[in-house]
PDB file of C-alpha atoms in Angstrom:
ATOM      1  CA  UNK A  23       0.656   7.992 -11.288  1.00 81.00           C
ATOM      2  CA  UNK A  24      -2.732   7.008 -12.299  1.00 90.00           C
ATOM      3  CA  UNK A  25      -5.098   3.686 -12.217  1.00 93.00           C
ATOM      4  CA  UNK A  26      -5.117   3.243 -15.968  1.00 94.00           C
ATOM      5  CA  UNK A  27      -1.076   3.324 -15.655  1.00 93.00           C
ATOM      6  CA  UNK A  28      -0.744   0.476 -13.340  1.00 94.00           C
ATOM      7  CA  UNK A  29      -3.290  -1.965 -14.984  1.00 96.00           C
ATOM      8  CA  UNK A  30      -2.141  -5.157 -15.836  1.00 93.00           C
ATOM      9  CA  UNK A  31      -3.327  -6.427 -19.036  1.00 90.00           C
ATOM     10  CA  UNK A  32      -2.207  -9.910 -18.330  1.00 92.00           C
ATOM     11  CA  UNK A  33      -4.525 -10.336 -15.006  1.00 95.00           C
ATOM     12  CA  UNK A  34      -7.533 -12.484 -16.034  1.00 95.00           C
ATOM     13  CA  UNK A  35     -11.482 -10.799 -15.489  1.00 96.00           C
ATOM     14  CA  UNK A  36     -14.059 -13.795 -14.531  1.00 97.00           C
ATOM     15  CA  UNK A  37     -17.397 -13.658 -16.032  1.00 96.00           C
ATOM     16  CA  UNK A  38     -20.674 -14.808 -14.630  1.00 96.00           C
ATOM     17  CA  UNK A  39     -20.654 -17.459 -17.096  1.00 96.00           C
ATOM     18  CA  UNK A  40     -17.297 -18.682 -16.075  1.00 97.00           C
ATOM     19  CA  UNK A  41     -16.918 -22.199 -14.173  1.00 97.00           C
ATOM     20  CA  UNK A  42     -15.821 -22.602 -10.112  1.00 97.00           C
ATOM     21  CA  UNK A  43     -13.464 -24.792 -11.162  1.00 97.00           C
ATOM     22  CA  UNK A  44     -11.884 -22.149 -13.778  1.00 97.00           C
ATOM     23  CA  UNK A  45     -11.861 -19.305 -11.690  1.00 97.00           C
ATOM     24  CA  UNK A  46      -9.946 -21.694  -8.905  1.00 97.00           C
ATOM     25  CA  UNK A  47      -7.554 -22.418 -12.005  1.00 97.00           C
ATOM     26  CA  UNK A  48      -6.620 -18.588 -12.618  1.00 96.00           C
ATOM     27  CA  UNK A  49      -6.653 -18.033  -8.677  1.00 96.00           C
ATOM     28  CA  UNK A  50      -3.969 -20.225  -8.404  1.00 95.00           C
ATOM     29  CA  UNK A  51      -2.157 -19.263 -11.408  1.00 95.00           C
ATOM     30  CA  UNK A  52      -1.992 -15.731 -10.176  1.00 94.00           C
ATOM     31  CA  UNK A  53      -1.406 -16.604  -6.379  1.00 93.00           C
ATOM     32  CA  UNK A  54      -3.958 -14.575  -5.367  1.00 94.00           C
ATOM     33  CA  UNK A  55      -7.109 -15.403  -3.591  1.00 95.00           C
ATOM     34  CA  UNK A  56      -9.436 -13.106  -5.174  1.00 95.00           C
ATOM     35  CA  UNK A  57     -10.150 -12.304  -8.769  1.00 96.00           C
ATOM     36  CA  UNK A  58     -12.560  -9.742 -10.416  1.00 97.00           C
ATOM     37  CA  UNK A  59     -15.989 -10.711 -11.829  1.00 97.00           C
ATOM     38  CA  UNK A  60     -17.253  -8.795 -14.819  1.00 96.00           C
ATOM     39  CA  UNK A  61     -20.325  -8.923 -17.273  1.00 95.00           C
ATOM     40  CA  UNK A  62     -20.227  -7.450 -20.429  1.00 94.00           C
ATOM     41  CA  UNK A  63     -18.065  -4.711 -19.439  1.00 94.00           C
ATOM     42  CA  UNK A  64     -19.765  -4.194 -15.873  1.00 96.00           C
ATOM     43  CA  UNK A  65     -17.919  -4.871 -12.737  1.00 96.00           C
ATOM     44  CA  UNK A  66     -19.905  -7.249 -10.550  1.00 96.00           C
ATOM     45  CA  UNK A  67     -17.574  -6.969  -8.030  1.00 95.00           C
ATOM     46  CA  UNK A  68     -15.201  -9.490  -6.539  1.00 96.00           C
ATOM     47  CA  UNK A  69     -15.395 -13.090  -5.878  1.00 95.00           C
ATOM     48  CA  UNK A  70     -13.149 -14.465  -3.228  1.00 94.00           C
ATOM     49  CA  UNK A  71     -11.573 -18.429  -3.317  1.00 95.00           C
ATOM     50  CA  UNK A  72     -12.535 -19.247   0.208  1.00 94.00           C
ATOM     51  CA  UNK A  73     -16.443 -18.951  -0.994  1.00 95.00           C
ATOM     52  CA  UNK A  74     -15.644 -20.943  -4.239  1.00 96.00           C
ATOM     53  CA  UNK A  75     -14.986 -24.108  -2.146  1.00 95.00           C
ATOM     54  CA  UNK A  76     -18.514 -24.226  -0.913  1.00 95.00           C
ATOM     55  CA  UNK A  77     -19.611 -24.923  -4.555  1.00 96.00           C
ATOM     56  CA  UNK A  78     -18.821 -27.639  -7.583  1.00 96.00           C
ATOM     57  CA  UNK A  79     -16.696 -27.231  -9.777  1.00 96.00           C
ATOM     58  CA  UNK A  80     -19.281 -27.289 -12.543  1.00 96.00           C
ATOM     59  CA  UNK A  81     -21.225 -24.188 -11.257  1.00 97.00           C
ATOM     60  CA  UNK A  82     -21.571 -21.198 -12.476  1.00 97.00           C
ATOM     61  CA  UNK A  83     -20.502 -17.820 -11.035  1.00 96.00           C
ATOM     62  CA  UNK A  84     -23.545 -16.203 -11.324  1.00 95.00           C
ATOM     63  CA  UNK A  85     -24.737 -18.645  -8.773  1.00 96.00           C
ATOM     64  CA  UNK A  86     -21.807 -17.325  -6.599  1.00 95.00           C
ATOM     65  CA  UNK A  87     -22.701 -14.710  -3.758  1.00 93.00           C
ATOM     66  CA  UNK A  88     -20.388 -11.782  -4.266  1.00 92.00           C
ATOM     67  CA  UNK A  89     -17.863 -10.987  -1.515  1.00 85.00           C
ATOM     68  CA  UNK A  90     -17.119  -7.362  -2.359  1.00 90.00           C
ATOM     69  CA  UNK A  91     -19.145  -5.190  -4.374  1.00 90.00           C
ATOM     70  CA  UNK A  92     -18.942  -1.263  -5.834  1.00 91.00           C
ATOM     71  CA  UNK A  93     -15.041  -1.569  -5.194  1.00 94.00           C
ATOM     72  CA  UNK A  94     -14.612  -0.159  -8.841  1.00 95.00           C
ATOM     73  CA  UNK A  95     -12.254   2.827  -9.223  1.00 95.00           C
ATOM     74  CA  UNK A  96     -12.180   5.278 -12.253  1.00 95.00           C
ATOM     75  CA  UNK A  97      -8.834   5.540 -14.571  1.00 96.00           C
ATOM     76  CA  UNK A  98      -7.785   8.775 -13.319  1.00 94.00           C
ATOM     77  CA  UNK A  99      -7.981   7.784  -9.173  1.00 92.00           C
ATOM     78  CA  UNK A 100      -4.559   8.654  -8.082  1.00 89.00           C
ATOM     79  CA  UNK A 101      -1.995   5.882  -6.652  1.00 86.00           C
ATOM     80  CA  UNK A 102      -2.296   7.423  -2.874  1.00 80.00           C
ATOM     81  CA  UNK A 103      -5.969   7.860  -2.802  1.00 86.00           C
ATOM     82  CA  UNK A 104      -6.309   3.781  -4.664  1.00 89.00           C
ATOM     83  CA  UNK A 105      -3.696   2.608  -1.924  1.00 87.00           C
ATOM     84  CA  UNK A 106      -6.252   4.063   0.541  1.00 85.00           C
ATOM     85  CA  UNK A 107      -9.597   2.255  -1.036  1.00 90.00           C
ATOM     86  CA  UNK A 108      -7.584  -0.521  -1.275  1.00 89.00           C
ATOM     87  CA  UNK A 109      -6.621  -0.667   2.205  1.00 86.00           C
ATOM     88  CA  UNK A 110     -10.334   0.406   3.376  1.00 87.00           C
ATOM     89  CA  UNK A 111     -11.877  -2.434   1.211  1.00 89.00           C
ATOM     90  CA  UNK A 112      -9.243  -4.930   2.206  1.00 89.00           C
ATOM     91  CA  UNK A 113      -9.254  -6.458  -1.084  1.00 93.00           C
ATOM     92  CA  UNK A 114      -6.071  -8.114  -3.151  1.00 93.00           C
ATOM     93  CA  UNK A 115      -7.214  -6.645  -6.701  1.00 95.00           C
ATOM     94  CA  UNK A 116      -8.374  -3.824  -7.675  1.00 95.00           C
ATOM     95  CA  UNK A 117     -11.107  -2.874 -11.188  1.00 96.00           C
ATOM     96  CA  UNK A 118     -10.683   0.191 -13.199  1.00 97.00           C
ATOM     97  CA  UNK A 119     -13.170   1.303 -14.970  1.00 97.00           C
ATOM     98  CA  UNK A 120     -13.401   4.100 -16.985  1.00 96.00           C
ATOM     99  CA  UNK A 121     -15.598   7.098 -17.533  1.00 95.00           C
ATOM    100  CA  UNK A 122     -18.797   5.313 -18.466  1.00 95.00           C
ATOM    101  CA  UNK A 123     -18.589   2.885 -15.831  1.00 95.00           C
ATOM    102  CA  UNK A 124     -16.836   0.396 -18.159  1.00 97.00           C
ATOM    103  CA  UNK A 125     -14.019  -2.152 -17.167  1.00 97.00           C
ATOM    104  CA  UNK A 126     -10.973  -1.709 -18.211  1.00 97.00           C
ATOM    105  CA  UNK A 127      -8.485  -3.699 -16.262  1.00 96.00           C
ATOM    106  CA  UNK A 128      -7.430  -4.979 -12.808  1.00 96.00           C
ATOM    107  CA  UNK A 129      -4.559  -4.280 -10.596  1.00 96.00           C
ATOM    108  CA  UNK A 130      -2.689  -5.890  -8.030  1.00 94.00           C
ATOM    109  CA  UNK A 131      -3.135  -4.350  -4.543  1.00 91.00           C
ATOM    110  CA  UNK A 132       0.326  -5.471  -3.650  1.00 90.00           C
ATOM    111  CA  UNK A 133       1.489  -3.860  -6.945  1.00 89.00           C
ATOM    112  CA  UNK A 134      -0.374  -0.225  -5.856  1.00 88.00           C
ATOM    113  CA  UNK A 135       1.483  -0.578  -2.004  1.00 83.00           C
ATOM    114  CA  UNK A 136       4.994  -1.643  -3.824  1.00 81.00           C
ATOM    115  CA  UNK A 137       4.699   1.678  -5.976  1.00 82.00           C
ATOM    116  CA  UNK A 138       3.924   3.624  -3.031  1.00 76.00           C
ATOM    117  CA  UNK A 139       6.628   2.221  -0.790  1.00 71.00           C
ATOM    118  CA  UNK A 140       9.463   2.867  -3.612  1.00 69.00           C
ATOM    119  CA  UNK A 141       8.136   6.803  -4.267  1.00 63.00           C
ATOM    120  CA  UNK A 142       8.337   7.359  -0.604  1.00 60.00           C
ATOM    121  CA  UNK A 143      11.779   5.792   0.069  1.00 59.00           C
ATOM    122  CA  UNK A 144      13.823   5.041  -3.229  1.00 62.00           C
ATOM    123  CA  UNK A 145      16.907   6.570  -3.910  1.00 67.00           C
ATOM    124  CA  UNK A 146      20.113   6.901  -1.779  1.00 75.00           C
ATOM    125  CA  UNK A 147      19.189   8.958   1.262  1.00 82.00           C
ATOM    126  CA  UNK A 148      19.428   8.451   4.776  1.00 86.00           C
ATOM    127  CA  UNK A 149      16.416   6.952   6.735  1.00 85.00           C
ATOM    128  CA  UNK A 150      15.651   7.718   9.956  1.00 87.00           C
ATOM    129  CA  UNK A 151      12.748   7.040  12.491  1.00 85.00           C
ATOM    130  CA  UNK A 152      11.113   9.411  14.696  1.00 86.00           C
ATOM    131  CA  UNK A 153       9.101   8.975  17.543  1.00 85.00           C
ATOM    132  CA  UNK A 154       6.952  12.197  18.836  1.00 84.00           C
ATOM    133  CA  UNK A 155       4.149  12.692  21.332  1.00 83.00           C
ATOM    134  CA  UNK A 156       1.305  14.863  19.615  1.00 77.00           C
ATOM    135  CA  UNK A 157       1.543  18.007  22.247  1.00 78.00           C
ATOM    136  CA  UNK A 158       5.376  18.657  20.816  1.00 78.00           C
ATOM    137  CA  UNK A 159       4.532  17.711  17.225  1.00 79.00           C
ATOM    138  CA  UNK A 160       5.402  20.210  14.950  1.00 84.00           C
ATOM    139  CA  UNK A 161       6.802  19.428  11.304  1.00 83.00           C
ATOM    140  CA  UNK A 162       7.940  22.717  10.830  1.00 88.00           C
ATOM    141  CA  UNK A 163      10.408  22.686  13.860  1.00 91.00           C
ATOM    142  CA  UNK A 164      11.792  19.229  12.614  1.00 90.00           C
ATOM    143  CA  UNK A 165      12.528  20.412   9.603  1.00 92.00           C
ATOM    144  CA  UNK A 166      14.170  23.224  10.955  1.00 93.00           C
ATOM    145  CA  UNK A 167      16.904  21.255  13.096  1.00 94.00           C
ATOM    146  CA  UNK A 168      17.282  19.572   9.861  1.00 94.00           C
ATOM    147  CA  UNK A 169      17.848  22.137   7.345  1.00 95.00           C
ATOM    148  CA  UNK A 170      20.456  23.670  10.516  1.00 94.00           C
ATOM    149  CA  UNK A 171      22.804  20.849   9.660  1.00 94.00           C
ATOM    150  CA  UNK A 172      22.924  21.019   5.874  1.00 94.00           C
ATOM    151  CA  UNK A 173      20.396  18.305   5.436  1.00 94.00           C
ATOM    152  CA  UNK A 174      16.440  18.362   4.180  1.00 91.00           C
ATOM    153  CA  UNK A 175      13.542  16.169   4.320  1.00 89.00           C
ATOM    154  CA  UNK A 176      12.754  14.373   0.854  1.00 83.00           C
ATOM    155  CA  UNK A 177       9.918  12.253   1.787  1.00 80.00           C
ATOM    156  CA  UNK A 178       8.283  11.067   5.024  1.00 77.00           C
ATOM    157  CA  UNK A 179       6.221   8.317   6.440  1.00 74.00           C
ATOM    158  CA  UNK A 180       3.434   8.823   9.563  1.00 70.00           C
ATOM    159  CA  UNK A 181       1.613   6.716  11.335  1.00 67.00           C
ATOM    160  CA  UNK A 182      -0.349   7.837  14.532  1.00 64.00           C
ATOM    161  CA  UNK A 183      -0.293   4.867  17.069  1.00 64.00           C
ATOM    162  CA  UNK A 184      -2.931   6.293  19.574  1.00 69.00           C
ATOM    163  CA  UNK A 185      -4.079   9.948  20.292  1.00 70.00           C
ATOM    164  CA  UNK A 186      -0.947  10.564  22.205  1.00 74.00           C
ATOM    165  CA  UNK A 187       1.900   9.372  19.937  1.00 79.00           C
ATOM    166  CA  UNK A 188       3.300   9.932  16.501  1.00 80.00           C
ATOM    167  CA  UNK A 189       6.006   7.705  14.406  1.00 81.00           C
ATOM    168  CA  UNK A 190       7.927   8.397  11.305  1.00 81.00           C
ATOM    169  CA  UNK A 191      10.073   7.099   9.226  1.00 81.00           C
ATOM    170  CA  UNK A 192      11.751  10.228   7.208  1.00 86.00           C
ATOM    171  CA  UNK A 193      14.096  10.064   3.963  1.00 85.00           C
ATOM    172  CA  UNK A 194      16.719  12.813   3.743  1.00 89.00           C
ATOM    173  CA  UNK A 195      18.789  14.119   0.978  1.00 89.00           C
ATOM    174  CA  UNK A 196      22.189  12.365   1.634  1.00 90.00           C
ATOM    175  CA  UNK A 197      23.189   9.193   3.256  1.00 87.00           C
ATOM    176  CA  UNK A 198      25.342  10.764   6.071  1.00 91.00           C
ATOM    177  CA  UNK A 199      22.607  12.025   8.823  1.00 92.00           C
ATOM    178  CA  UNK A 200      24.617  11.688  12.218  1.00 92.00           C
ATOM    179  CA  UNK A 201      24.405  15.562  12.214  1.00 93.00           C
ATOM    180  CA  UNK A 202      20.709  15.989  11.641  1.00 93.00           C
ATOM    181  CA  UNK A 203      19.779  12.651  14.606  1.00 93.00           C
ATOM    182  CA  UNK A 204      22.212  14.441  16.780  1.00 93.00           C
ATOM    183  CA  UNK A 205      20.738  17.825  16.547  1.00 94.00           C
ATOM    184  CA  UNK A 206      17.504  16.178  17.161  1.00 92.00           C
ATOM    185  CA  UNK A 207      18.227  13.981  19.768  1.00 92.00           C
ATOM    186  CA  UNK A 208      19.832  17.632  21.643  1.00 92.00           C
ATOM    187  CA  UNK A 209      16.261  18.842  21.369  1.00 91.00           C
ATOM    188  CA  UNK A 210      14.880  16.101  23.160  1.00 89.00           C
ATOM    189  CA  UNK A 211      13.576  13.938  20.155  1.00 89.00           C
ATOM    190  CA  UNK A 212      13.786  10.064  20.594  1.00 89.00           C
ATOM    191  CA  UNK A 213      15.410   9.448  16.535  1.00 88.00           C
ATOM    192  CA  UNK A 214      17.307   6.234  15.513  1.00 80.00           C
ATOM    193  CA  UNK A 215      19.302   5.791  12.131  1.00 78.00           C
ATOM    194  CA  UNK A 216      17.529   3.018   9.837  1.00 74.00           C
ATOM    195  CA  UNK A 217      20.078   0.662   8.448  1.00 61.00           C
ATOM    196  CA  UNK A 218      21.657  -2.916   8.689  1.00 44.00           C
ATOM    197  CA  UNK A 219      23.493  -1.366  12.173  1.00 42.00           C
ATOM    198  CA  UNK A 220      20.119   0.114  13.760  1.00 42.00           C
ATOM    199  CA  UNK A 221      18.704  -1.484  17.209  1.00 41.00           C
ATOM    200  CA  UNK A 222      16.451  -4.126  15.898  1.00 42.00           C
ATOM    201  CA  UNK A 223      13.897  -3.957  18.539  1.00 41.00           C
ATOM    202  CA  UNK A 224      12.992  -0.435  17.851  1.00 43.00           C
ATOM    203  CA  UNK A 225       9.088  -0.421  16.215  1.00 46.00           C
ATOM    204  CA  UNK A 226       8.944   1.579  13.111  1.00 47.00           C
ATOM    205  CA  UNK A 227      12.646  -0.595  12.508  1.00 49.00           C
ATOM    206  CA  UNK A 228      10.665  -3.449  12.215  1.00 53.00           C
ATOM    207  CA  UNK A 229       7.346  -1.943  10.563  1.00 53.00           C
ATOM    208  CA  UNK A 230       9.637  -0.606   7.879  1.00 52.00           C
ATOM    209  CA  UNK A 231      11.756  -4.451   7.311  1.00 52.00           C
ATOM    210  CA  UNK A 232       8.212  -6.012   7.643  1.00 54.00           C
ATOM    211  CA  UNK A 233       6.537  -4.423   4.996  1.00 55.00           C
ATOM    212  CA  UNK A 234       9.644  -4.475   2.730  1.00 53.00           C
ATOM    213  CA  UNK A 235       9.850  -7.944   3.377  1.00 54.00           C
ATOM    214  CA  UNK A 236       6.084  -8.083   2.470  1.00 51.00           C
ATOM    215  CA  UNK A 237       6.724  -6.616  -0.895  1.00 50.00           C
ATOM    216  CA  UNK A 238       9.813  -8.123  -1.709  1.00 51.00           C
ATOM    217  CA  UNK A 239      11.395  -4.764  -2.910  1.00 42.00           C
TER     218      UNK A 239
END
């Protein structure tokens, strides 16, 4: 999935000749706290609510300092790699623009992290979570214990906690995986089953219900 896919034609653009007060108006209308500004098909960047309340309603945006600028992506930027500007420019929307630099739309940033979250662990599957120190990390061997009890990996999650320590959250192929967190737990793996019986205090557990929460999926 591309940028130009997830557009959303309803999201308002500001201009430079737009008001304070109107810009506050849309903010609030789309519950979000930033909004794109645009000129003539250029992205100016993005203005943020928290700066609008130093100014009067009455003034114009072009007499608003810009919070985030050159945080346009082109059409074709694929969802992973926009999740990951996103996340590096900490910013709630998102301009596309296309090949000559012109705007074409906005996104949602929670709308690009909701489409990643359901690609990685839609469907019917199992879940499990995995916790792995770095020396004994091998994908390969996981897979293998796997794949030994009739099950496979369809999508995983990692995160890397510190420079010791690996977590994951992996999706298999069927919803019974008692055989596969057995096998692994026999080879010395610390695994736990994800579902409305898993130990709540276990960490990706709670990363994983957090960030559904978050997104409301």
């Amino acid at each position: 999935m591309l940028a130009r896919d997830l557009i959303e034609k309803d999201l308002p653009a500001l201009d430079i000749d737009d008001k304070v007060g109107t810009a506050l108006i849309y903010m609030e209308e789309e519950n979000l706290n930033q909004l794109v500004l645009v000129h003539e098909k250029e992205v100016l960047g993005v203005i943020e609510k928290d700066i609008l309340f130093n100014f009067d309603e009455e003034t114009k945006l072009s007499l608003v300092p810009i919070k985030f600028s050159n945080v346009e992506v082109k059409e074709n930027q694929h969802l992973l790699l926009l999740a990951e500007h996103c996340i590096n420019r900490d910013i709630e929307v998102c301009p596309v623009v296309d090949f000559e630099n012109k705007y074409l739309g906005s996104i949602k940033t929670v709308d690009i992290y909701k489409k990643v979250i359901a690609g990685q662990f839609s469907g019917n599957g199992g879940l499990m979570s995995l916790e792995i120190s770095e020396k004994d990390y091998s994908l390969s061997d996981i897979s293998r214990i796997i794949e030994t009890e009739g099950l496979r990996i369809e999508k995983l999650y990692l995160s890397q906690e510190n420079q010791n320590d690996y977590h994951f959250i992996i999706k298999l192929n069927k919803k019974e995986i008692d055989p596969a967190i057995n096998s692994l737990k026999r080879f010395g793996y610390k695994v736990a089953q994800i579902n409305e019986r898993a130990n709540n205090s276990y960490p990706d557990l709670e990363r994983y219900e957090q960030l559904m929460k978050y997104l409301e999926i």
